[in-house]
């Protein structure tokens, strides 16, 4: 049997073990433990091995300081233009101060949840339906700013608030679909009308440019035609002047040349007329030969005897001088 001393030793060892268990505390990573002395907060234990005063200090709250997610349930929201929509969201928060999160608010998750739901209705209710559906980033930013400012005294940091889904009523969705279809049809009609107008403008511009170029071409042609007629008139006047000077000097051959030229031009004009089929006209061979002789004489005077020899005069084949030839019928 154990004696009295042995019992005292065993009791002392048990007391030491109990003291050690009560005074040594281990905090896992990602958590913070608050220490209370007689019910009053004294300090916060960091992750790892920590010592407290046995039987005087105790662990108060074990706070998770890792980032946590909070699912916000679906709720009905009335927009600024009186449209009813259903919206749900998700919020991410993190405990920065374990003491404040433990002692400044009761039921932390419920408080954050209700605060987020209230601000969702407030923020989304101040916007029109079209703005609500097209500006989710703006809604998220406003929610994050408002909720984070509200939970600041609790030692909480809201890192993100995201709207997961916004569901308008089915009849409203159908109306929006019809509106979108009508808007797109209107845009198509406007684009088609603009295309037709631009095509007409381009065709009108092309016709205008064509008319301008055609008018400029006609003006250039008329100018060149007038210039050609002017030069021809100048040449004709110069030739007439030279013939007049030759006649004034007593050169009879010049008269023969002038008459032969006009005679030949008249015959050519009669022969090339578009409305003439058969022309019967008297022609005296001796007169034509005399005109050709005058042309040859003038050529000899201009080019010299060498030119005259190079171009011998043709012998007339007709009746002798003194006989009146019969007027032949000439087909032109």
mmCIF file of C-alpha atoms in Angstrom:
data_model
loop_
_atom_site.group_PDB
_atom_site.id
_atom_site.type_symbol
_atom_site.label_atom_id
_atom_site.label_comp_id
_atom_site.label_asym_id
_atom_site.label_seq_id
_atom_site.Cartn_x
_atom_site.Cartn_y
_atom_site.Cartn_z
ATOM 1 C CA UNK A 1 0.000 0.000 0.000
ATOM 2 C CA UNK A 2 1.037 3.545 -0.679
ATOM 3 C CA UNK A 3 2.086 5.520 2.270
ATOM 4 C CA UNK A 4 1.137 9.074 3.037
ATOM 5 C CA UNK A 5 4.277 10.423 1.370
ATOM 6 C CA UNK A 6 3.598 8.561 -1.820
ATOM 7 C CA UNK A 7 0.090 9.946 -1.992
ATOM 8 C CA UNK A 8 1.410 13.457 -1.570
ATOM 9 C CA UNK A 9 3.924 12.932 -4.397
ATOM 10 C CA UNK A 10 1.310 11.523 -6.708
ATOM 11 C CA UNK A 11 -1.030 14.398 -5.934
ATOM 12 C CA UNK A 12 1.764 16.894 -6.474
ATOM 13 C CA UNK A 13 2.637 15.373 -9.895
ATOM 14 C CA UNK A 14 -0.998 15.402 -10.893
ATOM 15 C CA UNK A 15 -1.275 19.046 -9.869
ATOM 16 C CA UNK A 16 1.801 19.970 -11.891
ATOM 17 C CA UNK A 17 0.413 18.207 -14.938
ATOM 18 C CA UNK A 18 -2.902 19.956 -14.473
ATOM 19 C CA UNK A 19 -1.147 23.311 -14.168
ATOM 20 C CA UNK A 20 0.853 22.694 -17.305
ATOM 21 C CA UNK A 21 -2.238 21.680 -19.255
ATOM 22 C CA UNK A 22 -4.083 24.756 -18.028
ATOM 23 C CA UNK A 23 -1.172 27.134 -18.678
ATOM 24 C CA UNK A 24 0.108 25.943 -22.087
ATOM 25 C CA UNK A 25 -2.098 26.729 -25.097
ATOM 26 C CA UNK A 26 -1.481 25.923 -28.747
ATOM 27 C CA UNK A 27 -3.049 28.139 -31.444
ATOM 28 C CA UNK A 28 -3.253 26.723 -35.001
ATOM 29 C CA UNK A 29 -2.249 28.746 -38.055
ATOM 30 C CA UNK A 30 -5.043 30.954 -39.385
ATOM 31 C CA UNK A 31 -6.632 31.473 -35.986
ATOM 32 C CA UNK A 32 -6.397 33.929 -33.129
ATOM 33 C CA UNK A 33 -7.458 33.195 -29.532
ATOM 34 C CA UNK A 34 -8.469 35.862 -27.075
ATOM 35 C CA UNK A 35 -7.441 35.590 -23.409
ATOM 36 C CA UNK A 36 -9.803 36.637 -20.624
ATOM 37 C CA UNK A 37 -8.859 37.153 -16.977
ATOM 38 C CA UNK A 38 -11.792 36.984 -14.686
ATOM 39 C CA UNK A 39 -14.050 37.619 -17.704
ATOM 40 C CA UNK A 40 -12.141 40.615 -18.996
ATOM 41 C CA UNK A 41 -10.181 40.624 -22.271
ATOM 42 C CA UNK A 42 -6.442 40.928 -21.736
ATOM 43 C CA UNK A 43 -4.612 39.863 -24.906
ATOM 44 C CA UNK A 44 -4.705 37.822 -28.130
ATOM 45 C CA UNK A 45 -2.714 34.640 -28.633
ATOM 46 C CA UNK A 46 -0.839 34.267 -31.920
ATOM 47 C CA UNK A 47 -0.430 30.927 -33.772
ATOM 48 C CA UNK A 48 1.966 28.547 -32.028
ATOM 49 C CA UNK A 49 2.716 27.696 -28.373
ATOM 50 C CA UNK A 50 1.505 30.231 -25.825
ATOM 51 C CA UNK A 51 1.515 30.405 -21.993
ATOM 52 C CA UNK A 52 -1.253 31.778 -19.837
ATOM 53 C CA UNK A 53 -1.752 31.982 -16.081
ATOM 54 C CA UNK A 54 -3.460 28.733 -15.074
ATOM 55 C CA UNK A 55 -6.817 28.938 -13.368
ATOM 56 C CA UNK A 56 -6.801 32.754 -13.724
ATOM 57 C CA UNK A 57 -6.682 33.257 -17.484
ATOM 58 C CA UNK A 58 -8.837 31.378 -19.912
ATOM 59 C CA UNK A 59 -9.419 31.245 -23.662
ATOM 60 C CA UNK A 60 -12.299 33.501 -24.609
ATOM 61 C CA UNK A 61 -13.020 33.424 -28.421
ATOM 62 C CA UNK A 62 -11.333 31.435 -31.116
ATOM 63 C CA UNK A 63 -11.456 33.636 -34.220
ATOM 64 C CA UNK A 64 -10.749 32.478 -37.771
ATOM 65 C CA UNK A 65 -8.650 35.190 -39.435
ATOM 66 C CA UNK A 66 -8.588 33.542 -42.861
ATOM 67 C CA UNK A 67 -10.671 35.071 -45.684
ATOM 68 C CA UNK A 68 -14.155 33.602 -45.555
ATOM 69 C CA UNK A 69 -17.074 33.532 -47.967
ATOM 70 C CA UNK A 70 -20.629 34.403 -47.065
ATOM 71 C CA UNK A 71 -23.454 33.389 -49.401
ATOM 72 C CA UNK A 72 -26.190 36.021 -49.600
ATOM 73 C CA UNK A 73 -29.584 34.418 -50.334
ATOM 74 C CA UNK A 74 -31.907 35.534 -53.137
ATOM 75 C CA UNK A 75 -34.083 38.510 -52.339
ATOM 76 C CA UNK A 76 -36.645 40.690 -54.118
ATOM 77 C CA UNK A 77 -35.580 44.204 -55.082
ATOM 78 C CA UNK A 78 -37.791 47.025 -56.392
ATOM 79 C CA UNK A 79 -35.851 49.220 -58.824
ATOM 80 C CA UNK A 80 -36.190 52.965 -59.274
ATOM 81 C CA UNK A 81 -38.616 52.492 -62.201
ATOM 82 C CA UNK A 82 -40.790 50.095 -60.131
ATOM 83 C CA UNK A 83 -39.541 46.867 -61.697
ATOM 84 C CA UNK A 84 -39.313 43.833 -59.431
ATOM 85 C CA UNK A 85 -36.165 41.720 -59.792
ATOM 86 C CA UNK A 86 -34.582 38.867 -57.844
ATOM 87 C CA UNK A 87 -30.916 39.156 -56.932
ATOM 88 C CA UNK A 88 -28.414 37.090 -54.973
ATOM 89 C CA UNK A 89 -24.804 37.793 -54.098
ATOM 90 C CA UNK A 90 -21.687 36.512 -52.385
ATOM 91 C CA UNK A 91 -19.442 38.393 -49.948
ATOM 92 C CA UNK A 92 -15.847 37.765 -48.897
ATOM 93 C CA UNK A 93 -14.582 39.065 -45.565
ATOM 94 C CA UNK A 94 -11.591 38.655 -43.270
ATOM 95 C CA UNK A 95 -11.090 39.240 -39.543
ATOM 96 C CA UNK A 96 -8.315 41.767 -38.988
ATOM 97 C CA UNK A 97 -8.786 42.365 -35.273
ATOM 98 C CA UNK A 98 -9.832 39.270 -33.329
ATOM 99 C CA UNK A 99 -10.695 41.186 -30.154
ATOM 100 C CA UNK A 100 -13.005 43.645 -31.905
ATOM 101 C CA UNK A 101 -14.639 40.891 -33.977
ATOM 102 C CA UNK A 102 -15.226 38.894 -30.783
ATOM 103 C CA UNK A 103 -16.447 41.625 -28.438
ATOM 104 C CA UNK A 104 -17.865 44.414 -30.669
ATOM 105 C CA UNK A 105 -20.610 42.414 -32.360
ATOM 106 C CA UNK A 106 -22.618 39.326 -31.497
ATOM 107 C CA UNK A 107 -23.118 36.646 -34.154
ATOM 108 C CA UNK A 108 -20.646 38.087 -36.634
ATOM 109 C CA UNK A 109 -21.752 36.192 -39.766
ATOM 110 C CA UNK A 110 -25.416 37.046 -39.262
ATOM 111 C CA UNK A 111 -24.539 40.716 -38.817
ATOM 112 C CA UNK A 112 -22.483 40.833 -42.005
ATOM 113 C CA UNK A 113 -25.183 38.928 -43.905
ATOM 114 C CA UNK A 114 -28.004 41.236 -42.883
ATOM 115 C CA UNK A 115 -25.906 44.320 -43.512
ATOM 116 C CA UNK A 116 -25.057 43.114 -47.020
ATOM 117 C CA UNK A 117 -28.685 42.274 -47.867
ATOM 118 C CA UNK A 118 -29.870 45.674 -46.670
ATOM 119 C CA UNK A 119 -27.314 47.519 -48.761
ATOM 120 C CA UNK A 120 -28.107 45.392 -51.830
ATOM 121 C CA UNK A 121 -31.730 46.525 -51.668
ATOM 122 C CA UNK A 122 -30.627 50.114 -51.067
ATOM 123 C CA UNK A 123 -28.083 50.302 -53.876
ATOM 124 C CA UNK A 124 -30.062 48.373 -56.484
ATOM 125 C CA UNK A 125 -33.299 50.148 -55.582
ATOM 126 C CA UNK A 126 -31.744 53.517 -56.492
ATOM 127 C CA UNK A 127 -31.077 52.436 -60.103
ATOM 128 C CA UNK A 128 -33.265 51.919 -63.166
ATOM 129 C CA UNK A 129 -33.702 48.428 -64.565
ATOM 130 C CA UNK A 130 -31.591 49.066 -67.675
ATOM 131 C CA UNK A 131 -28.838 50.594 -65.558
ATOM 132 C CA UNK A 132 -29.123 47.716 -63.112
ATOM 133 C CA UNK A 133 -28.657 45.061 -65.773
ATOM 134 C CA UNK A 134 -25.757 46.761 -67.536
ATOM 135 C CA UNK A 135 -23.714 48.114 -64.602
ATOM 136 C CA UNK A 136 -22.905 45.198 -62.332
ATOM 137 C CA UNK A 137 -19.376 46.445 -61.744
ATOM 138 C CA UNK A 138 -20.752 49.746 -60.480
ATOM 139 C CA UNK A 139 -23.148 47.906 -58.143
ATOM 140 C CA UNK A 140 -20.327 45.724 -56.799
ATOM 141 C CA UNK A 141 -18.094 48.720 -56.142
ATOM 142 C CA UNK A 142 -20.824 50.632 -54.320
ATOM 143 C CA UNK A 143 -21.762 47.611 -52.217
ATOM 144 C CA UNK A 144 -18.152 46.936 -51.298
ATOM 145 C CA UNK A 145 -17.537 50.517 -50.250
ATOM 146 C CA UNK A 146 -20.712 50.778 -48.154
ATOM 147 C CA UNK A 147 -20.477 47.382 -46.429
ATOM 148 C CA UNK A 148 -16.745 47.666 -45.743
ATOM 149 C CA UNK A 149 -17.238 51.051 -44.126
ATOM 150 C CA UNK A 150 -20.050 49.678 -41.976
ATOM 151 C CA UNK A 151 -18.117 46.647 -40.654
ATOM 152 C CA UNK A 152 -14.905 48.596 -40.001
ATOM 153 C CA UNK A 153 -15.576 49.088 -36.251
ATOM 154 C CA UNK A 154 -15.987 45.329 -35.896
ATOM 155 C CA UNK A 155 -12.412 44.637 -36.959
ATOM 156 C CA UNK A 156 -13.639 43.131 -40.242
ATOM 157 C CA UNK A 157 -12.399 43.810 -43.775
ATOM 158 C CA UNK A 158 -14.868 43.069 -46.589
ATOM 159 C CA UNK A 159 -12.641 42.259 -49.554
ATOM 160 C CA UNK A 160 -15.271 41.646 -52.215
ATOM 161 C CA UNK A 161 -19.011 41.763 -52.834
ATOM 162 C CA UNK A 162 -20.250 40.228 -56.068
ATOM 163 C CA UNK A 163 -23.779 40.112 -57.506
ATOM 164 C CA UNK A 164 -24.176 36.567 -58.796
ATOM 165 C CA UNK A 165 -27.450 36.818 -60.655
ATOM 166 C CA UNK A 166 -30.215 39.307 -61.421
ATOM 167 C CA UNK A 167 -33.484 37.808 -62.644
ATOM 168 C CA UNK A 168 -36.271 40.099 -63.903
ATOM 169 C CA UNK A 169 -39.822 38.697 -64.243
ATOM 170 C CA UNK A 170 -40.522 36.581 -67.327
ATOM 171 C CA UNK A 171 -43.010 39.038 -68.846
ATOM 172 C CA UNK A 172 -40.470 41.823 -68.402
ATOM 173 C CA UNK A 173 -37.798 39.735 -70.103
ATOM 174 C CA UNK A 174 -40.161 39.110 -73.051
ATOM 175 C CA UNK A 175 -40.884 42.836 -73.320
ATOM 176 C CA UNK A 176 -37.176 43.629 -73.263
ATOM 177 C CA UNK A 177 -36.589 41.067 -76.006
ATOM 178 C CA UNK A 178 -39.270 42.674 -78.186
ATOM 179 C CA UNK A 179 -37.813 46.093 -77.503
ATOM 180 C CA UNK A 180 -34.334 44.938 -78.469
ATOM 181 C CA UNK A 181 -35.680 43.362 -81.666
ATOM 182 C CA UNK A 182 -37.514 46.557 -82.608
ATOM 183 C CA UNK A 183 -34.412 48.615 -81.883
ATOM 184 C CA UNK A 184 -32.261 46.417 -84.082
ATOM 185 C CA UNK A 185 -34.809 46.511 -86.902
ATOM 186 C CA UNK A 186 -34.874 50.290 -86.659
ATOM 187 C CA UNK A 187 -31.080 50.424 -86.858
ATOM 188 C CA UNK A 188 -31.154 48.135 -89.894
ATOM 189 C CA UNK A 189 -33.678 50.399 -91.641
ATOM 190 C CA UNK A 190 -31.634 53.497 -90.784
ATOM 191 C CA UNK A 191 -28.433 51.903 -92.103
ATOM 192 C CA UNK A 192 -30.204 50.787 -95.283
ATOM 193 C CA UNK A 193 -31.600 54.298 -95.843
ATOM 194 C CA UNK A 194 -28.181 55.837 -95.248
ATOM 195 C CA UNK A 195 -26.654 53.383 -97.731
ATOM 196 C CA UNK A 196 -29.252 54.272 -100.380
ATOM 197 C CA UNK A 197 -28.700 57.977 -99.767
ATOM 198 C CA UNK A 198 -24.926 57.646 -100.051
ATOM 199 C CA UNK A 199 -25.329 55.628 -103.248
ATOM 200 C CA UNK A 200 -27.534 58.341 -104.774
ATOM 201 C CA UNK A 201 -25.077 61.023 -103.706
ATOM 202 C CA UNK A 202 -22.187 59.105 -105.286
ATOM 203 C CA UNK A 203 -24.147 58.558 -108.512
ATOM 204 C CA UNK A 204 -25.041 62.262 -108.630
ATOM 205 C CA UNK A 205 -21.408 63.198 -108.034
ATOM 206 C CA UNK A 206 -20.357 60.834 -110.827
ATOM 207 C CA UNK A 207 -22.910 62.311 -113.233
ATOM 208 C CA UNK A 208 -21.773 65.790 -112.276
ATOM 209 C CA UNK A 209 -18.127 64.986 -112.874
ATOM 210 C CA UNK A 210 -18.997 63.275 -116.151
ATOM 211 C CA UNK A 211 -20.969 66.309 -117.332
ATOM 212 C CA UNK A 212 -18.136 68.624 -116.317
ATOM 213 C CA UNK A 213 -15.542 66.537 -118.146
ATOM 214 C CA UNK A 214 -17.787 66.260 -121.214
ATOM 215 C CA UNK A 215 -18.346 70.038 -121.236
ATOM 216 C CA UNK A 216 -14.620 70.642 -120.871
ATOM 217 C CA UNK A 217 -13.960 68.215 -123.736
ATOM 218 C CA UNK A 218 -16.510 69.961 -125.950
ATOM 219 C CA UNK A 219 -15.021 73.334 -125.067
ATOM 220 C CA UNK A 220 -11.524 72.100 -125.894
ATOM 221 C CA UNK A 221 -12.754 70.583 -129.165
ATOM 222 C CA UNK A 222 -14.554 73.811 -130.092
ATOM 223 C CA UNK A 223 -11.456 75.820 -129.249
ATOM 224 C CA UNK A 224 -9.237 73.609 -131.372
ATOM 225 C CA UNK A 225 -11.787 73.630 -134.237
ATOM 226 C CA UNK A 226 -11.946 77.413 -134.114
ATOM 227 C CA UNK A 227 -8.155 77.576 -134.058
ATOM 228 C CA UNK A 228 -7.968 75.261 -137.091
ATOM 229 C CA UNK A 229 -10.532 77.345 -138.976
ATOM 230 C CA UNK A 230 -8.599 80.490 -138.064
ATOM 231 C CA UNK A 231 -5.358 79.039 -139.379
ATOM 232 C CA UNK A 232 -7.113 77.802 -142.515
ATOM 233 C CA UNK A 233 -8.595 81.250 -143.061
ATOM 234 C CA UNK A 234 -5.183 82.807 -142.549
ATOM 235 C CA UNK A 235 -3.663 80.399 -145.091
ATOM 236 C CA UNK A 236 -6.506 81.083 -147.527
ATOM 237 C CA UNK A 237 -6.099 84.824 -147.071
ATOM 238 C CA UNK A 238 -2.360 84.550 -147.568
ATOM 239 C CA UNK A 239 -2.815 82.454 -150.711
ATOM 240 C CA UNK A 240 -5.408 84.885 -152.062
ATOM 241 C CA UNK A 241 -3.094 87.776 -151.291
ATOM 242 C CA UNK A 242 -0.228 86.114 -153.138
ATOM 243 C CA UNK A 243 -2.479 85.398 -156.132
ATOM 244 C CA UNK A 244 -3.729 88.984 -156.062
ATOM 245 C CA UNK A 245 -0.156 90.253 -156.088
ATOM 246 C CA UNK A 246 0.664 87.938 -158.992
ATOM 247 C CA UNK A 247 -2.367 89.181 -160.961
ATOM 248 C CA UNK A 248 -1.470 92.761 -160.184
ATOM 249 C CA UNK A 249 2.000 92.032 -161.563
ATOM 250 C CA UNK A 250 0.436 90.822 -164.843
ATOM 251 C CA UNK A 251 0.944 87.067 -164.322
ATOM 252 C CA UNK A 252 -1.902 85.408 -166.229
ATOM 253 C CA UNK A 253 -0.896 81.921 -165.080
ATOM 254 C CA UNK A 254 -1.832 82.838 -161.515
ATOM 255 C CA UNK A 255 -5.398 83.473 -162.653
ATOM 256 C CA UNK A 256 -5.445 80.069 -164.347
ATOM 257 C CA UNK A 257 -4.142 78.397 -161.170
ATOM 258 C CA UNK A 258 -6.749 80.083 -158.979
ATOM 259 C CA UNK A 259 -9.605 79.229 -161.359
ATOM 260 C CA UNK A 260 -8.382 75.624 -161.720
ATOM 261 C CA UNK A 261 -8.174 75.193 -157.959
ATOM 262 C CA UNK A 262 -11.707 76.454 -157.350
ATOM 263 C CA UNK A 263 -12.950 74.399 -160.302
ATOM 264 C CA UNK A 264 -11.379 71.222 -158.927
ATOM 265 C CA UNK A 265 -12.745 71.852 -155.398
ATOM 266 C CA UNK A 266 -16.239 72.378 -156.793
ATOM 267 C CA UNK A 267 -16.100 69.148 -158.782
ATOM 268 C CA UNK A 268 -14.814 67.281 -155.711
ATOM 269 C CA UNK A 269 -17.614 68.688 -153.544
ATOM 270 C CA UNK A 270 -20.230 67.665 -156.119
ATOM 271 C CA UNK A 271 -18.785 64.174 -156.407
ATOM 272 C CA UNK A 272 -18.582 63.536 -152.670
ATOM 273 C CA UNK A 273 -22.064 64.775 -151.824
ATOM 274 C CA UNK A 274 -23.966 62.162 -149.806
ATOM 275 C CA UNK A 275 -27.249 62.734 -151.627
ATOM 276 C CA UNK A 276 -25.896 62.491 -155.184
ATOM 277 C CA UNK A 277 -26.240 59.278 -157.120
ATOM 278 C CA UNK A 278 -25.705 60.124 -160.844
ATOM 279 C CA UNK A 279 -24.519 63.559 -161.967
ATOM 280 C CA UNK A 280 -24.623 64.638 -165.664
ATOM 281 C CA UNK A 281 -22.626 67.741 -166.305
ATOM 282 C CA UNK A 282 -20.820 69.220 -169.355
ATOM 283 C CA UNK A 283 -17.055 69.389 -169.128
ATOM 284 C CA UNK A 284 -14.745 71.005 -171.628
ATOM 285 C CA UNK A 285 -11.474 69.157 -171.858
ATOM 286 C CA UNK A 286 -9.631 72.099 -173.308
ATOM 287 C CA UNK A 287 -10.591 74.300 -170.363
ATOM 288 C CA UNK A 288 -9.417 71.660 -167.849
ATOM 289 C CA UNK A 289 -6.167 71.173 -169.823
ATOM 290 C CA UNK A 290 -5.630 74.901 -169.884
ATOM 291 C CA UNK A 291 -6.068 75.018 -166.128
ATOM 292 C CA UNK A 292 -3.571 72.170 -165.655
ATOM 293 C CA UNK A 293 -1.152 74.020 -167.943
ATOM 294 C CA UNK A 294 -1.423 77.094 -165.772
ATOM 295 C CA UNK A 295 -0.665 74.976 -162.686
ATOM 296 C CA UNK A 296 2.413 73.519 -164.410
ATOM 297 C CA UNK A 297 3.688 76.961 -165.374
ATOM 298 C CA UNK A 298 3.391 78.187 -161.832
ATOM 299 C CA UNK A 299 5.188 75.055 -160.598
ATOM 300 C CA UNK A 300 8.070 75.780 -163.001
ATOM 301 C CA UNK A 301 8.319 79.304 -161.768
ATOM 302 C CA UNK A 302 8.361 78.149 -158.121
ATOM 303 C CA UNK A 303 10.592 75.056 -158.286
ATOM 304 C CA UNK A 304 12.634 75.912 -161.396
ATOM 305 C CA UNK A 305 13.177 74.078 -164.596
ATOM 306 C CA UNK A 306 14.420 70.951 -162.862
ATOM 307 C CA UNK A 307 11.106 70.472 -161.136
ATOM 308 C CA UNK A 308 9.281 71.112 -164.386
ATOM 309 C CA UNK A 309 11.364 68.528 -166.229
ATOM 310 C CA UNK A 310 10.817 65.992 -163.507
ATOM 311 C CA UNK A 311 7.063 66.444 -163.997
ATOM 312 C CA UNK A 312 6.334 66.380 -167.771
ATOM 313 C CA UNK A 313 3.054 67.728 -168.975
ATOM 314 C CA UNK A 314 0.565 65.122 -170.112
ATOM 315 C CA UNK A 315 -0.552 65.214 -173.729
ATOM 316 C CA UNK A 316 -4.222 65.926 -174.039
ATOM 317 C CA UNK A 317 -6.179 63.172 -175.662
ATOM 318 C CA UNK A 318 -9.139 64.877 -177.189
ATOM 319 C CA UNK A 319 -10.301 66.719 -180.262
ATOM 320 C CA UNK A 320 -8.023 69.216 -181.868
ATOM 321 C CA UNK A 321 -8.262 72.909 -181.153
ATOM 322 C CA UNK A 322 -11.000 74.408 -183.208
ATOM 323 C CA UNK A 323 -13.383 71.506 -182.835
ATOM 324 C CA UNK A 324 -16.051 71.787 -180.165
ATOM 325 C CA UNK A 325 -16.070 68.569 -178.136
ATOM 326 C CA UNK A 326 -19.271 66.816 -177.215
ATOM 327 C CA UNK A 327 -20.068 67.043 -173.543
ATOM 328 C CA UNK A 328 -19.343 63.630 -172.065
ATOM 329 C CA UNK A 329 -21.460 62.117 -169.357
ATOM 330 C CA UNK A 330 -19.426 61.782 -166.138
ATOM 331 C CA UNK A 331 -20.493 59.397 -163.405
ATOM 332 C CA UNK A 332 -19.491 60.582 -159.986
#
